mmCIF file of C-alpha atoms (C1' of nucleotides) in Angstrom:
data_model
loop_
_atom_site.group_PDB
_atom_site.id
_atom_site.type_symbol
_atom_site.label_atom_id
_atom_site.label_comp_id
_atom_site.label_asym_id
_atom_site.label_seq_id
_atom_site.Cartn_x
_atom_site.Cartn_y
_atom_site.Cartn_z
ATOM 1 C CA MET M 47 -21.810 177.464 204.455
ATOM 2 C CA GLY M 48 -25.789 176.624 204.428
ATOM 3 C CA SER M 49 -26.032 172.911 204.123
ATOM 4 C CA HIS M 50 -29.679 172.476 203.864
ATOM 5 C CA HIS M 51 -31.087 172.766 200.405
ATOM 6 C CA VAL M 52 -28.457 173.596 197.601
ATOM 7 C CA GLY M 53 -30.995 175.469 195.875
ATOM 8 C CA GLY M 54 -32.125 178.965 197.123
ATOM 9 C CA PRO M 55 -32.983 181.725 194.477
ATOM 10 C CA VAL M 56 -29.980 180.748 192.251
ATOM 11 C CA ALA M 57 -31.465 177.030 191.655
ATOM 12 C CA GLY M 58 -35.012 178.873 190.721
ATOM 13 C CA PRO M 59 -34.327 179.807 186.971
ATOM 14 C CA LEU M 60 -32.720 176.861 186.524
ATOM 15 C CA ALA M 61 -34.945 174.168 188.239
ATOM 16 C CA GLU M 62 -37.703 176.139 186.544
ATOM 17 C CA ARG M 63 -36.793 176.069 183.041
ATOM 18 C CA LEU M 64 -35.501 172.415 183.238
ATOM 19 C CA ARG M 65 -38.899 171.379 184.499
ATOM 20 C CA ALA M 66 -40.585 173.212 181.606
ATOM 21 C CA ARG M 67 -38.794 171.200 179.177
ATOM 22 C CA GLY M 68 -39.259 167.894 181.047
ATOM 23 C CA LEU M 69 -35.596 167.733 181.835
ATOM 24 C CA ARG M 70 -33.928 166.969 185.166
ATOM 25 C CA LEU M 71 -32.305 169.206 187.710
ATOM 26 C CA THR M 72 -28.837 167.443 188.520
ATOM 27 C CA ALA M 73 -25.723 168.149 190.472
ATOM 28 C CA PRO M 74 -23.569 168.803 187.340
ATOM 29 C CA ARG M 75 -26.016 171.343 185.904
ATOM 30 C CA ARG M 76 -26.203 173.372 189.193
ATOM 31 C CA GLN M 77 -22.482 173.189 189.618
ATOM 32 C CA VAL M 78 -21.657 174.176 185.986
ATOM 33 C CA LEU M 79 -24.115 177.179 186.162
ATOM 34 C CA ALA M 80 -22.599 178.450 189.381
ATOM 35 C CA ALA M 81 -19.209 178.258 188.066
ATOM 36 C CA VAL M 82 -20.153 180.408 185.249
ATOM 37 C CA SER M 83 -21.657 182.901 187.267
ATOM 38 C CA GLU M 84 -18.697 182.810 189.576
ATOM 39 C CA LEU M 85 -16.022 183.072 186.981
ATOM 40 C CA GLU M 86 -16.003 185.740 184.208
ATOM 41 C CA HIS M 87 -15.163 184.612 180.576
ATOM 42 C CA ALA M 88 -14.414 181.203 181.627
ATOM 43 C CA THR M 89 -13.607 178.626 179.066
ATOM 44 C CA PRO M 90 -15.090 175.148 179.229
ATOM 45 C CA GLU M 91 -11.715 173.863 180.370
ATOM 46 C CA VAL M 92 -11.201 176.440 183.203
ATOM 47 C CA ILE M 93 -14.820 175.525 184.450
ATOM 48 C CA GLY M 94 -13.976 172.360 184.395
ATOM 49 C CA ALA M 95 -10.817 172.913 186.499
ATOM 50 C CA ARG M 96 -12.699 174.973 188.874
ATOM 51 C CA LEU M 97 -15.214 172.291 189.416
ATOM 52 C CA ARG M 98 -12.481 169.837 190.251
ATOM 53 C CA GLU M 99 -10.910 172.214 192.676
ATOM 54 C CA GLU M 100 -14.024 172.801 194.586
ATOM 55 C CA ALA M 101 -14.744 168.979 194.611
ATOM 56 C CA GLY M 102 -11.479 168.412 196.212
ATOM 57 C CA PRO M 103 -9.413 165.154 196.119
ATOM 58 C CA ASP M 104 -12.233 162.694 196.880
ATOM 59 C CA GLY M 105 -15.421 164.513 195.738
ATOM 60 C CA ALA M 106 -16.445 163.837 192.168
ATOM 61 C CA ALA M 107 -16.711 166.723 189.618
ATOM 62 C CA PRO M 108 -18.354 166.591 186.467
ATOM 63 C CA ASP M 109 -16.583 164.838 183.617
ATOM 64 C CA THR M 110 -15.461 167.166 180.780
ATOM 65 C CA SER M 111 -17.909 165.836 178.325
ATOM 66 C CA THR M 112 -20.633 166.823 180.898
ATOM 67 C CA VAL M 113 -19.418 170.188 181.062
ATOM 68 C CA TYR M 114 -19.513 170.436 177.314
ATOM 69 C CA ARG M 115 -23.041 168.990 176.994
ATOM 70 C CA THR M 116 -24.182 171.191 180.290
ATOM 71 C CA LEU M 117 -22.996 174.638 178.805
ATOM 72 C CA GLU M 118 -24.831 173.974 175.656
ATOM 73 C CA LEU M 119 -28.013 172.940 177.470
ATOM 74 C CA LEU M 120 -27.465 176.165 179.674
ATOM 75 C CA GLU M 121 -27.271 178.273 176.633
ATOM 76 C CA ARG M 122 -30.324 176.685 174.925
ATOM 77 C CA LEU M 123 -32.221 177.322 178.167
ATOM 78 C CA GLY M 124 -31.052 181.030 178.031
ATOM 79 C CA LEU M 125 -29.084 181.126 181.266
ATOM 80 C CA VAL M 126 -25.545 181.569 179.793
ATOM 81 C CA TRP M 127 -24.156 182.847 176.851
ATOM 82 C CA HIS M 128 -20.697 182.229 174.848
ATOM 83 C CA THR M 129 -18.596 184.361 172.775
ATOM 84 C CA HIS M 130 -15.426 183.665 170.555
ATOM 85 C CA LEU M 131 -12.820 185.927 171.692
ATOM 86 C CA GLY M 132 -10.478 184.994 168.645
ATOM 87 C CA LYS M 133 -8.697 181.466 168.115
ATOM 88 C CA GLY M 134 -9.295 179.150 170.813
ATOM 89 C CA ALA M 135 -11.888 178.251 173.167
ATOM 90 C CA PRO M 136 -15.176 180.075 173.510
ATOM 91 C CA VAL M 137 -15.815 181.785 176.744
ATOM 92 C CA TYR M 138 -19.026 181.815 178.901
ATOM 93 C CA HIS M 139 -20.772 184.087 181.076
ATOM 94 C CA ALA M 140 -24.185 184.339 182.843
ATOM 95 C CA ALA M 141 -26.908 185.619 180.633
ATOM 96 C CA GLU M 142 -27.948 188.287 183.149
ATOM 97 C CA HIS M 143 -26.859 191.395 182.013
ATOM 98 C CA PRO M 144 -26.157 191.544 178.042
ATOM 99 C CA HIS M 145 -22.682 193.318 177.279
ATOM 100 C CA LEU M 146 -20.000 192.737 174.986
ATOM 101 C CA HIS M 147 -16.493 192.150 174.894
ATOM 102 C CA VAL M 148 -13.293 193.960 173.792
ATOM 103 C CA VAL M 149 -10.111 192.056 173.674
ATOM 104 C CA CYS M 150 -6.677 193.240 173.228
ATOM 105 C CA ALA M 151 -5.098 191.040 170.477
ATOM 106 C CA SER M 152 -1.694 191.618 172.228
ATOM 107 C CA CYS M 153 -2.082 191.001 176.186
ATOM 108 C CA GLY M 154 -5.360 189.356 175.739
ATOM 109 C CA LYS M 155 -6.966 191.721 178.194
ATOM 110 C CA ILE M 156 -10.889 191.422 178.114
ATOM 111 C CA THR M 157 -12.930 194.513 178.776
ATOM 112 C CA SER M 158 -16.900 194.300 179.036
ATOM 113 C CA VAL M 159 -18.483 197.369 177.640
ATOM 114 C CA GLN M 160 -22.296 198.298 177.400
ATOM 115 C CA PRO M 161 -24.127 196.952 174.644
ATOM 116 C CA ASP M 162 -25.391 200.247 173.241
ATOM 117 C CA LEU M 163 -21.909 200.840 171.920
ATOM 118 C CA LEU M 164 -23.190 198.987 168.833
ATOM 119 C CA ASP M 165 -26.400 200.682 168.513
ATOM 120 C CA THR M 166 -25.505 202.674 165.413
ATOM 121 C CA ALA M 167 -24.038 199.756 163.749
ATOM 122 C CA ALA M 168 -26.882 197.590 164.592
ATOM 123 C CA GLU M 169 -29.465 200.131 163.170
ATOM 124 C CA ARG M 170 -27.554 200.454 160.031
ATOM 125 C CA LEU M 171 -27.330 196.708 159.555
ATOM 126 C CA ALA M 172 -31.111 196.440 160.285
ATOM 127 C CA ALA M 173 -31.946 199.189 157.715
ATOM 128 C CA GLU M 174 -29.507 198.133 155.011
ATOM 129 C CA LEU M 175 -29.444 194.482 155.152
ATOM 130 C CA GLY M 176 -32.314 193.476 157.251
ATOM 131 C CA PHE M 177 -29.695 191.924 159.597
ATOM 132 C CA THR M 178 -30.293 191.628 163.400
ATOM 133 C CA VAL M 179 -27.137 191.842 165.213
ATOM 134 C CA ASP M 180 -26.570 189.704 168.438
ATOM 135 C CA VAL M 181 -24.822 191.811 170.547
ATOM 136 C CA ARG M 182 -23.852 188.997 173.024
ATOM 137 C CA HIS M 183 -21.674 187.078 170.752
ATOM 138 C CA VAL M 184 -19.885 189.835 169.753
ATOM 139 C CA ALA M 185 -16.091 190.530 170.541
ATOM 140 C CA LEU M 186 -14.500 193.455 169.397
ATOM 141 C CA SER M 187 -10.514 192.895 168.925
ATOM 142 C CA GLY M 188 -7.959 195.537 168.959
ATOM 143 C CA THR M 189 -5.022 197.076 170.992
ATOM 144 C CA CYS M 190 -5.443 198.254 174.510
ATOM 145 C CA ARG M 191 -3.873 201.688 175.607
ATOM 146 C CA ALA M 192 -1.159 199.891 177.644
ATOM 147 C CA CYS M 193 -0.155 197.825 174.729
ATOM 148 C CA ARG M 194 -0.278 200.616 172.292
ATOM 149 C CA GLU M 195 1.900 202.722 174.408
ATOM 150 C CA ARG M 196 4.277 199.805 175.214
ATOM 151 C CA ALA M 197 4.309 199.091 171.277
ATOM 152 C CA GLY M 198 5.160 202.932 170.782
ATOM 153 C CA SER M 199 8.298 203.032 172.849
ATOM 154 C CA GLU M 200 9.598 199.826 171.982
ATOM 155 C CA ASP M 201 8.759 200.491 168.306
ATOM 156 C CA GLN M 202 10.571 197.818 166.215
ATOM 157 C CA MET X 244 11.677 201.876 135.897
ATOM 158 C CA GLY X 245 11.133 200.369 132.753
ATOM 159 C CA SER X 246 13.787 197.587 133.102
ATOM 160 C CA HIS X 247 11.720 195.108 135.020
ATOM 161 C CA HIS X 248 11.783 191.117 134.614
ATOM 162 C CA VAL X 249 8.840 189.525 133.822
ATOM 163 C CA GLY X 250 6.843 188.034 136.759
ATOM 164 C CA GLY X 251 3.626 189.880 136.639
ATOM 165 C CA PRO X 252 1.916 192.487 138.862
ATOM 166 C CA VAL X 253 0.719 189.829 141.278
ATOM 167 C CA ALA X 254 4.061 188.443 142.142
ATOM 168 C CA GLY X 255 5.092 191.934 142.699
ATOM 169 C CA PRO X 256 4.045 192.757 146.236
ATOM 170 C CA LEU X 257 4.842 189.087 147.393
ATOM 171 C CA ALA X 258 8.198 188.816 145.928
ATOM 172 C CA GLU X 259 9.166 192.293 147.190
ATOM 173 C CA ARG X 260 8.198 191.812 150.585
ATOM 174 C CA LEU X 261 9.734 188.418 151.036
ATOM 175 C CA ARG X 262 12.996 189.769 149.525
ATOM 176 C CA ALA X 263 12.774 192.538 152.031
ATOM 177 C CA ARG X 264 13.051 189.820 154.725
ATOM 178 C CA GLY X 265 15.732 187.636 153.096
ATOM 179 C CA LEU X 266 12.866 185.039 152.337
ATOM 180 C CA ARG X 267 12.240 182.974 149.409
ATOM 181 C CA LEU X 268 9.722 183.253 146.615
ATOM 182 C CA THR X 269 8.268 179.856 146.401
ATOM 183 C CA ALA X 270 5.484 178.058 144.342
ATOM 184 C CA PRO X 271 3.402 177.141 147.539
ATOM 185 C CA ARG X 272 3.869 180.769 148.620
ATOM 186 C CA ARG X 273 2.338 181.970 145.284
ATOM 187 C CA GLN X 274 -0.280 179.452 145.232
ATOM 188 C CA VAL X 275 -1.733 180.092 148.696
ATOM 189 C CA LEU X 276 -1.883 183.825 148.117
ATOM 190 C CA ALA X 277 -3.568 183.351 144.759
ATOM 191 C CA ALA X 278 -6.015 180.926 146.362
ATOM 192 C CA VAL X 279 -6.782 183.303 149.242
ATOM 193 C CA SER X 280 -7.394 186.094 146.646
ATOM 194 C CA GLU X 281 -9.764 183.986 144.532
ATOM 195 C CA LEU X 282 -11.810 182.294 147.237
ATOM 196 C CA GLU X 283 -13.720 184.387 149.718
ATOM 197 C CA HIS X 284 -13.600 183.717 153.310
ATOM 198 C CA ALA X 285 -11.779 180.487 152.788
ATOM 199 C CA THR X 286 -10.413 178.372 155.898
ATOM 200 C CA PRO X 287 -7.102 176.815 155.573
ATOM 201 C CA GLU X 288 -8.798 173.431 154.993
ATOM 202 C CA VAL X 289 -10.684 174.722 151.922
ATOM 203 C CA ILE X 290 -7.558 176.596 150.443
ATOM 204 C CA GLY X 291 -5.797 173.161 150.792
ATOM 205 C CA ALA X 292 -8.717 171.548 148.976
ATOM 206 C CA ARG X 293 -8.544 174.167 146.333
ATOM 207 C CA LEU X 294 -4.856 173.893 145.707
ATOM 208 C CA ARG X 295 -5.164 170.129 145.292
ATOM 209 C CA GLU X 296 -8.162 170.562 142.658
ATOM 210 C CA GLU X 297 -6.260 172.985 140.859
ATOM 211 C CA ALA X 298 -3.115 170.634 140.687
ATOM 212 C CA GLY X 299 -5.136 167.782 139.225
ATOM 213 C CA PRO X 300 -4.436 164.256 139.844
ATOM 214 C CA ASP X 301 -0.725 164.151 138.984
ATOM 215 C CA GLY X 302 0.236 167.613 139.927
ATOM 216 C CA ALA X 303 1.637 168.395 143.504
ATOM 217 C CA ALA X 304 -0.158 170.849 145.728
ATOM 218 C CA PRO X 305 1.269 172.199 149.040
ATOM 219 C CA ASP X 306 0.896 170.127 151.984
ATOM 220 C CA THR X 307 -1.338 171.021 154.757
ATOM 221 C CA SER X 308 1.145 171.971 157.190
ATOM 222 C CA THR X 309 2.585 174.237 154.443
ATOM 223 C CA VAL X 310 -0.734 176.004 154.005
ATOM 224 C CA TYR X 311 -0.794 176.861 157.758
ATOM 225 C CA ARG X 312 2.686 177.941 157.733
ATOM 226 C CA THR X 313 2.188 179.806 154.519
ATOM 227 C CA LEU X 314 -0.880 181.770 155.724
ATOM 228 C CA GLU X 315 0.935 182.655 158.954
ATOM 229 C CA LEU X 316 3.674 184.280 157.004
ATOM 230 C CA LEU X 317 1.409 185.958 154.583
ATOM 231 C CA GLU X 318 -0.515 187.519 157.347
ATOM 232 C CA ARG X 319 2.950 188.704 158.852
ATOM 233 C CA LEU X 320 3.859 190.187 155.478
ATOM 234 C CA GLY X 321 0.540 192.124 155.716
ATOM 235 C CA LEU X 322 -0.839 190.281 152.211
ATOM 236 C CA VAL X 323 -3.721 188.577 154.093
ATOM 237 C CA TRP X 324 -6.011 188.781 156.997
ATOM 238 C CA HIS X 325 -8.101 186.183 158.972
ATOM 239 C CA THR X 326 -11.202 186.579 160.845
ATOM 240 C CA HIS X 327 -12.872 184.250 163.541
ATOM 241 C CA LEU X 328 -16.273 183.975 162.305
ATOM 242 C CA GLY X 329 -17.280 181.871 165.488
ATOM 243 C CA LYS X 330 -16.352 178.231 166.375
ATOM 244 C CA GLY X 331 -14.377 176.333 163.971
ATOM 245 C CA ALA X 332 -11.672 177.408 161.463
ATOM 246 C CA PRO X 333 -10.585 180.941 160.757
ATOM 247 C CA VAL X 334 -11.344 182.424 157.452
ATOM 248 C CA TYR X 335 -8.710 184.334 155.203
ATOM 249 C CA HIS X 336 -8.995 186.985 152.590
ATOM 250 C CA ALA X 337 -6.463 189.254 150.856
ATOM 251 C CA ALA X 338 -5.706 192.283 152.624
ATOM 252 C CA GLU X 339 -6.333 194.717 149.859
ATOM 253 C CA HIS X 340 -9.705 196.298 151.026
ATOM 254 C CA PRO X 341 -10.474 196.211 154.656
ATOM 255 C CA HIS X 342 -14.146 195.362 155.524
ATOM 256 C CA LEU X 343 -15.736 193.547 158.240
ATOM 257 C CA HIS X 344 -17.847 190.496 158.181
ATOM 258 C CA VAL X 345 -21.404 189.853 159.318
ATOM 259 C CA VAL X 346 -22.411 186.036 159.949
ATOM 260 C CA CYS X 347 -25.580 184.774 160.280
ATOM 261 C CA ALA X 348 -25.581 182.238 163.170
ATOM 262 C CA SER X 349 -28.408 180.276 161.780
ATOM 263 C CA CYS X 350 -27.489 179.642 158.124
ATOM 264 C CA GLY X 351 -23.934 180.719 158.286
ATOM 265 C CA LYS X 352 -24.185 183.157 155.348
ATOM 266 C CA ILE X 353 -21.302 185.779 155.387
ATOM 267 C CA THR X 354 -21.574 189.119 154.140
ATOM 268 C CA SER X 355 -18.958 191.756 153.901
ATOM 269 C CA VAL X 356 -19.634 195.451 154.879
ATOM 270 C CA GLN X 357 -17.680 198.485 154.826
ATOM 271 C CA PRO X 358 -15.412 199.064 157.673
ATOM 272 C CA ASP X 359 -17.174 202.551 158.593
ATOM 273 C CA LEU X 360 -20.021 200.808 159.958
ATOM 274 C CA LEU X 361 -17.932 200.603 163.208
ATOM 275 C CA ASP X 362 -16.727 204.291 163.216
ATOM 276 C CA THR X 363 -19.059 205.307 165.930
ATOM 277 C CA ALA X 364 -18.056 202.525 168.164
ATOM 278 C CA ALA X 365 -14.475 202.767 167.538
ATOM 279 C CA GLU X 366 -14.526 206.581 168.404
ATOM 280 C CA ARG X 367 -16.088 205.817 171.509
ATOM 281 C CA LEU X 368 -13.994 203.058 172.511
ATOM 282 C CA ALA X 369 -10.857 205.067 171.850
ATOM 283 C CA ALA X 370 -12.135 208.109 173.733
ATOM 284 C CA GLU X 371 -13.559 206.012 176.475
ATOM 285 C CA LEU X 372 -11.029 203.404 176.773
ATOM 286 C CA GLY X 373 -8.080 204.362 174.680
ATOM 287 C CA PHE X 374 -8.705 201.005 172.925
ATOM 288 C CA THR X 375 -8.081 200.884 169.118
ATOM 289 C CA VAL X 376 -10.322 198.543 167.180
ATOM 290 C CA ASP X 377 -8.915 196.468 164.409
ATOM 291 C CA VAL X 378 -11.930 196.396 162.210
ATOM 292 C CA ARG X 379 -10.512 193.527 159.968
ATOM 293 C CA HIS X 380 -10.675 190.878 162.569
ATOM 294 C CA VAL X 381 -14.256 191.774 163.582
ATOM 295 C CA ALA X 382 -17.155 189.499 162.799
ATOM 296 C CA LEU X 383 -20.559 190.550 163.935
ATOM 297 C CA SER X 384 -23.117 187.600 164.368
ATOM 298 C CA GLY X 385 -26.654 187.566 164.461
ATOM 299 C CA THR X 386 -29.763 186.520 162.080
ATOM 300 C CA CYS X 387 -30.101 187.474 158.492
ATOM 301 C CA ARG X 388 -33.461 188.442 156.966
ATOM 302 C CA ALA X 389 -34.287 185.172 155.453
ATOM 303 C CA CYS X 390 -33.589 183.246 158.571
ATOM 304 C CA ARG X 391 -35.507 185.484 160.849
ATOM 305 C CA GLU X 392 -38.479 185.425 158.430
ATOM 306 C CA ARG X 393 -38.331 181.705 158.279
ATOM 307 C CA ALA X 394 -38.024 181.491 162.306
ATOM 308 C CA GLY X 395 -41.084 183.653 162.339
ATOM 309 C CA SER X 396 -43.202 181.591 160.572
ATOM 310 C CA GLU X 397 -42.234 178.416 162.014
ATOM 311 C CA ASP X 398 -42.202 179.740 165.613
ATOM 312 C CA GLN X 399 -45.656 178.657 166.390
ATOM 313 C "C1'" DC D 242 26.915 175.993 148.134
ATOM 314 C "C1'" DT D 243 23.942 177.692 151.945
ATOM 315 C "C1'" DC D 244 20.206 178.025 154.497
ATOM 316 C "C1'" DG D 245 15.357 178.846 154.190
ATOM 317 C "C1'" DT D 246 11.193 175.590 152.849
ATOM 318 C "C1'" DT D 247 8.789 171.659 152.026
ATOM 319 C "C1'" DG D 248 6.633 167.282 152.632
ATOM 320 C "C1'" DC D 249 5.563 163.545 155.747
ATOM 321 C "C1'" DA D 250 4.210 161.446 159.743
ATOM 322 C "C1'" DA D 251 3.310 161.884 164.253
ATOM 323 C "C1'" DA D 252 2.048 164.820 168.298
ATOM 324 C "C1'" DG D 253 -1.224 167.767 170.693
ATOM 325 C "C1'" DG D 254 -5.120 170.296 172.370
ATOM 326 C "C1'" DA D 255 -9.890 170.954 172.081
ATOM 327 C "C1'" DT D 256 -14.336 169.036 171.463
ATOM 328 C "C1'" DT D 257 -17.835 165.279 170.404
ATOM 329 C "C1'" DT D 258 -19.737 160.789 170.348
ATOM 330 C "C1'" DG D 259 -21.431 155.736 171.454
ATOM 331 C "C1'" DC D 260 -22.742 153.253 175.194
ATOM 332 C "C1'" DA D 261 -23.704 150.896 179.491
ATOM 333 C "C1'" DC D 262 -24.789 152.305 183.984
ATOM 334 C "C1'" DA D 263 -26.422 155.564 187.370
ATOM 335 C "C1'" DA D 264 -30.084 158.695 188.760
ATOM 336 C "C1'" DG D 265 -33.832 162.277 188.770
ATOM 337 C "C1'" DT D 266 -39.158 162.369 188.919
ATOM 338 C "C1'" DA K 119 -40.241 152.109 186.452
ATOM 339 C "C1'" DC K 120 -39.374 154.813 182.746
ATOM 340 C "C1'" DT K 121 -36.289 157.985 180.692
ATOM 341 C "C1'" DT K 122 -32.892 161.166 180.991
ATOM 342 C "C1'" DG K 123 -28.055 162.199 182.390
ATOM 343 C "C1'" DT K 124 -23.370 160.798 183.265
ATOM 344 C "C1'" DG K 125 -18.803 158.918 183.241
ATOM 345 C "C1'" DC K 126 -15.469 156.634 180.339
ATOM 346 C "C1'" DA K 127 -13.059 155.762 176.370
ATOM 347 C "C1'" DA K 128 -12.437 156.184 171.853
ATOM 348 C "C1'" DA K 129 -12.950 158.971 167.864
ATOM 349 C "C1'" DT K 130 -12.925 163.720 165.444
ATOM 350 C "C1'" DC K 131 -11.200 167.937 163.994
ATOM 351 C "C1'" DC K 132 -7.951 171.459 163.647
ATOM 352 C "C1'" DT K 133 -3.371 172.779 164.030
ATOM 353 C "C1'" DT K 134 1.398 172.298 165.260
ATOM 354 C "C1'" DT K 135 6.009 170.057 165.130
ATOM 355 C "C1'" DG K 136 10.479 167.258 164.509
ATOM 356 C "C1'" DC K 137 13.107 165.956 160.788
ATOM 357 C "C1'" DA K 138 15.473 164.941 156.456
ATOM 358 C "C1'" DA K 139 15.461 165.866 151.999
ATOM 359 C "C1'" DC K 140 14.749 169.848 148.444
ATOM 360 C "C1'" DG K 141 15.731 173.970 146.076
ATOM 361 C "C1'" DA K 142 15.943 179.226 145.280
ATOM 362 C "C1'" DG K 143 19.365 182.780 145.624
#
DNA sequence: CTCGTTGCAAAGGATTTGCACAAGT
DNA sequence: ACTTGTGCAAATCCTTTGCAACGAG
């Protein structure tokens, strides 16, 4: 692949926001952001694994602690978001399009749905409690069609 | 009907469901269930602490591992539910009245709201994806009025 | 008595932190 | 050069597990 500048349009927003804060553009930061964009709903652990894979047996991948620190930074920069899908690790995704997650408690399947799903609820909360919902962090849990049908036939 | 043994109304559902499964009614089980009912949104850690308090310096409180095992059991019995409010430990509450939680990402304040808040969203998910939302596990995150106002005035 | 339960202690997995060294700008 | 960023290893936090002793039915 292109071996010129590892930058292009993707590095744009990152470099820009880092610079604005006097922070530095480093390999781990580019790598982690790229991994989050490529992988969907990836946990820090998975992101780290992916980077180790890409790095190969000799190349060096960012340390686990760096992955965590970088994810936190990228989130502060508004480039990624995380969601808690239940117990266990949070999942990260690129911040581009806001969307929310629906998780099947039975099979763990994750489905992304449009954020307007919660418009009605958000309006009610705003009106009644003055509470502003952050759609991006929301994960609705429940049972997907497949699991419900399976449960129905096995019933007990 | 009238020839029941003493025991109190509280022990009823618990004893009943345990018996139905050939399980035993023990002190830790009564204590943990009572603590979950009294405390709102308590983590396993907090529940354990509360039991230690109640037990006093000499009395013996259930071990931490027992608290975890018991909460898991009580949930299987349908007597308590847990919700993940974000990172960190899950919170438990008595299963009596279904309700959902709204958490302020800034100050951590938890507010309980009626489950019908999500009726519209639930109907859409059912219709479009065949997905059944479990309202009890849901936690909406966002910003409460107080924190938003505070942020607004500091924000310069 | 019998078998489910508990306490203890140790194991585990996930995330965070302290530091000295490496590296952007 | 001046700081920020990173790797490493140890420390934490939360939860789970193996076992022998304990106790409800």
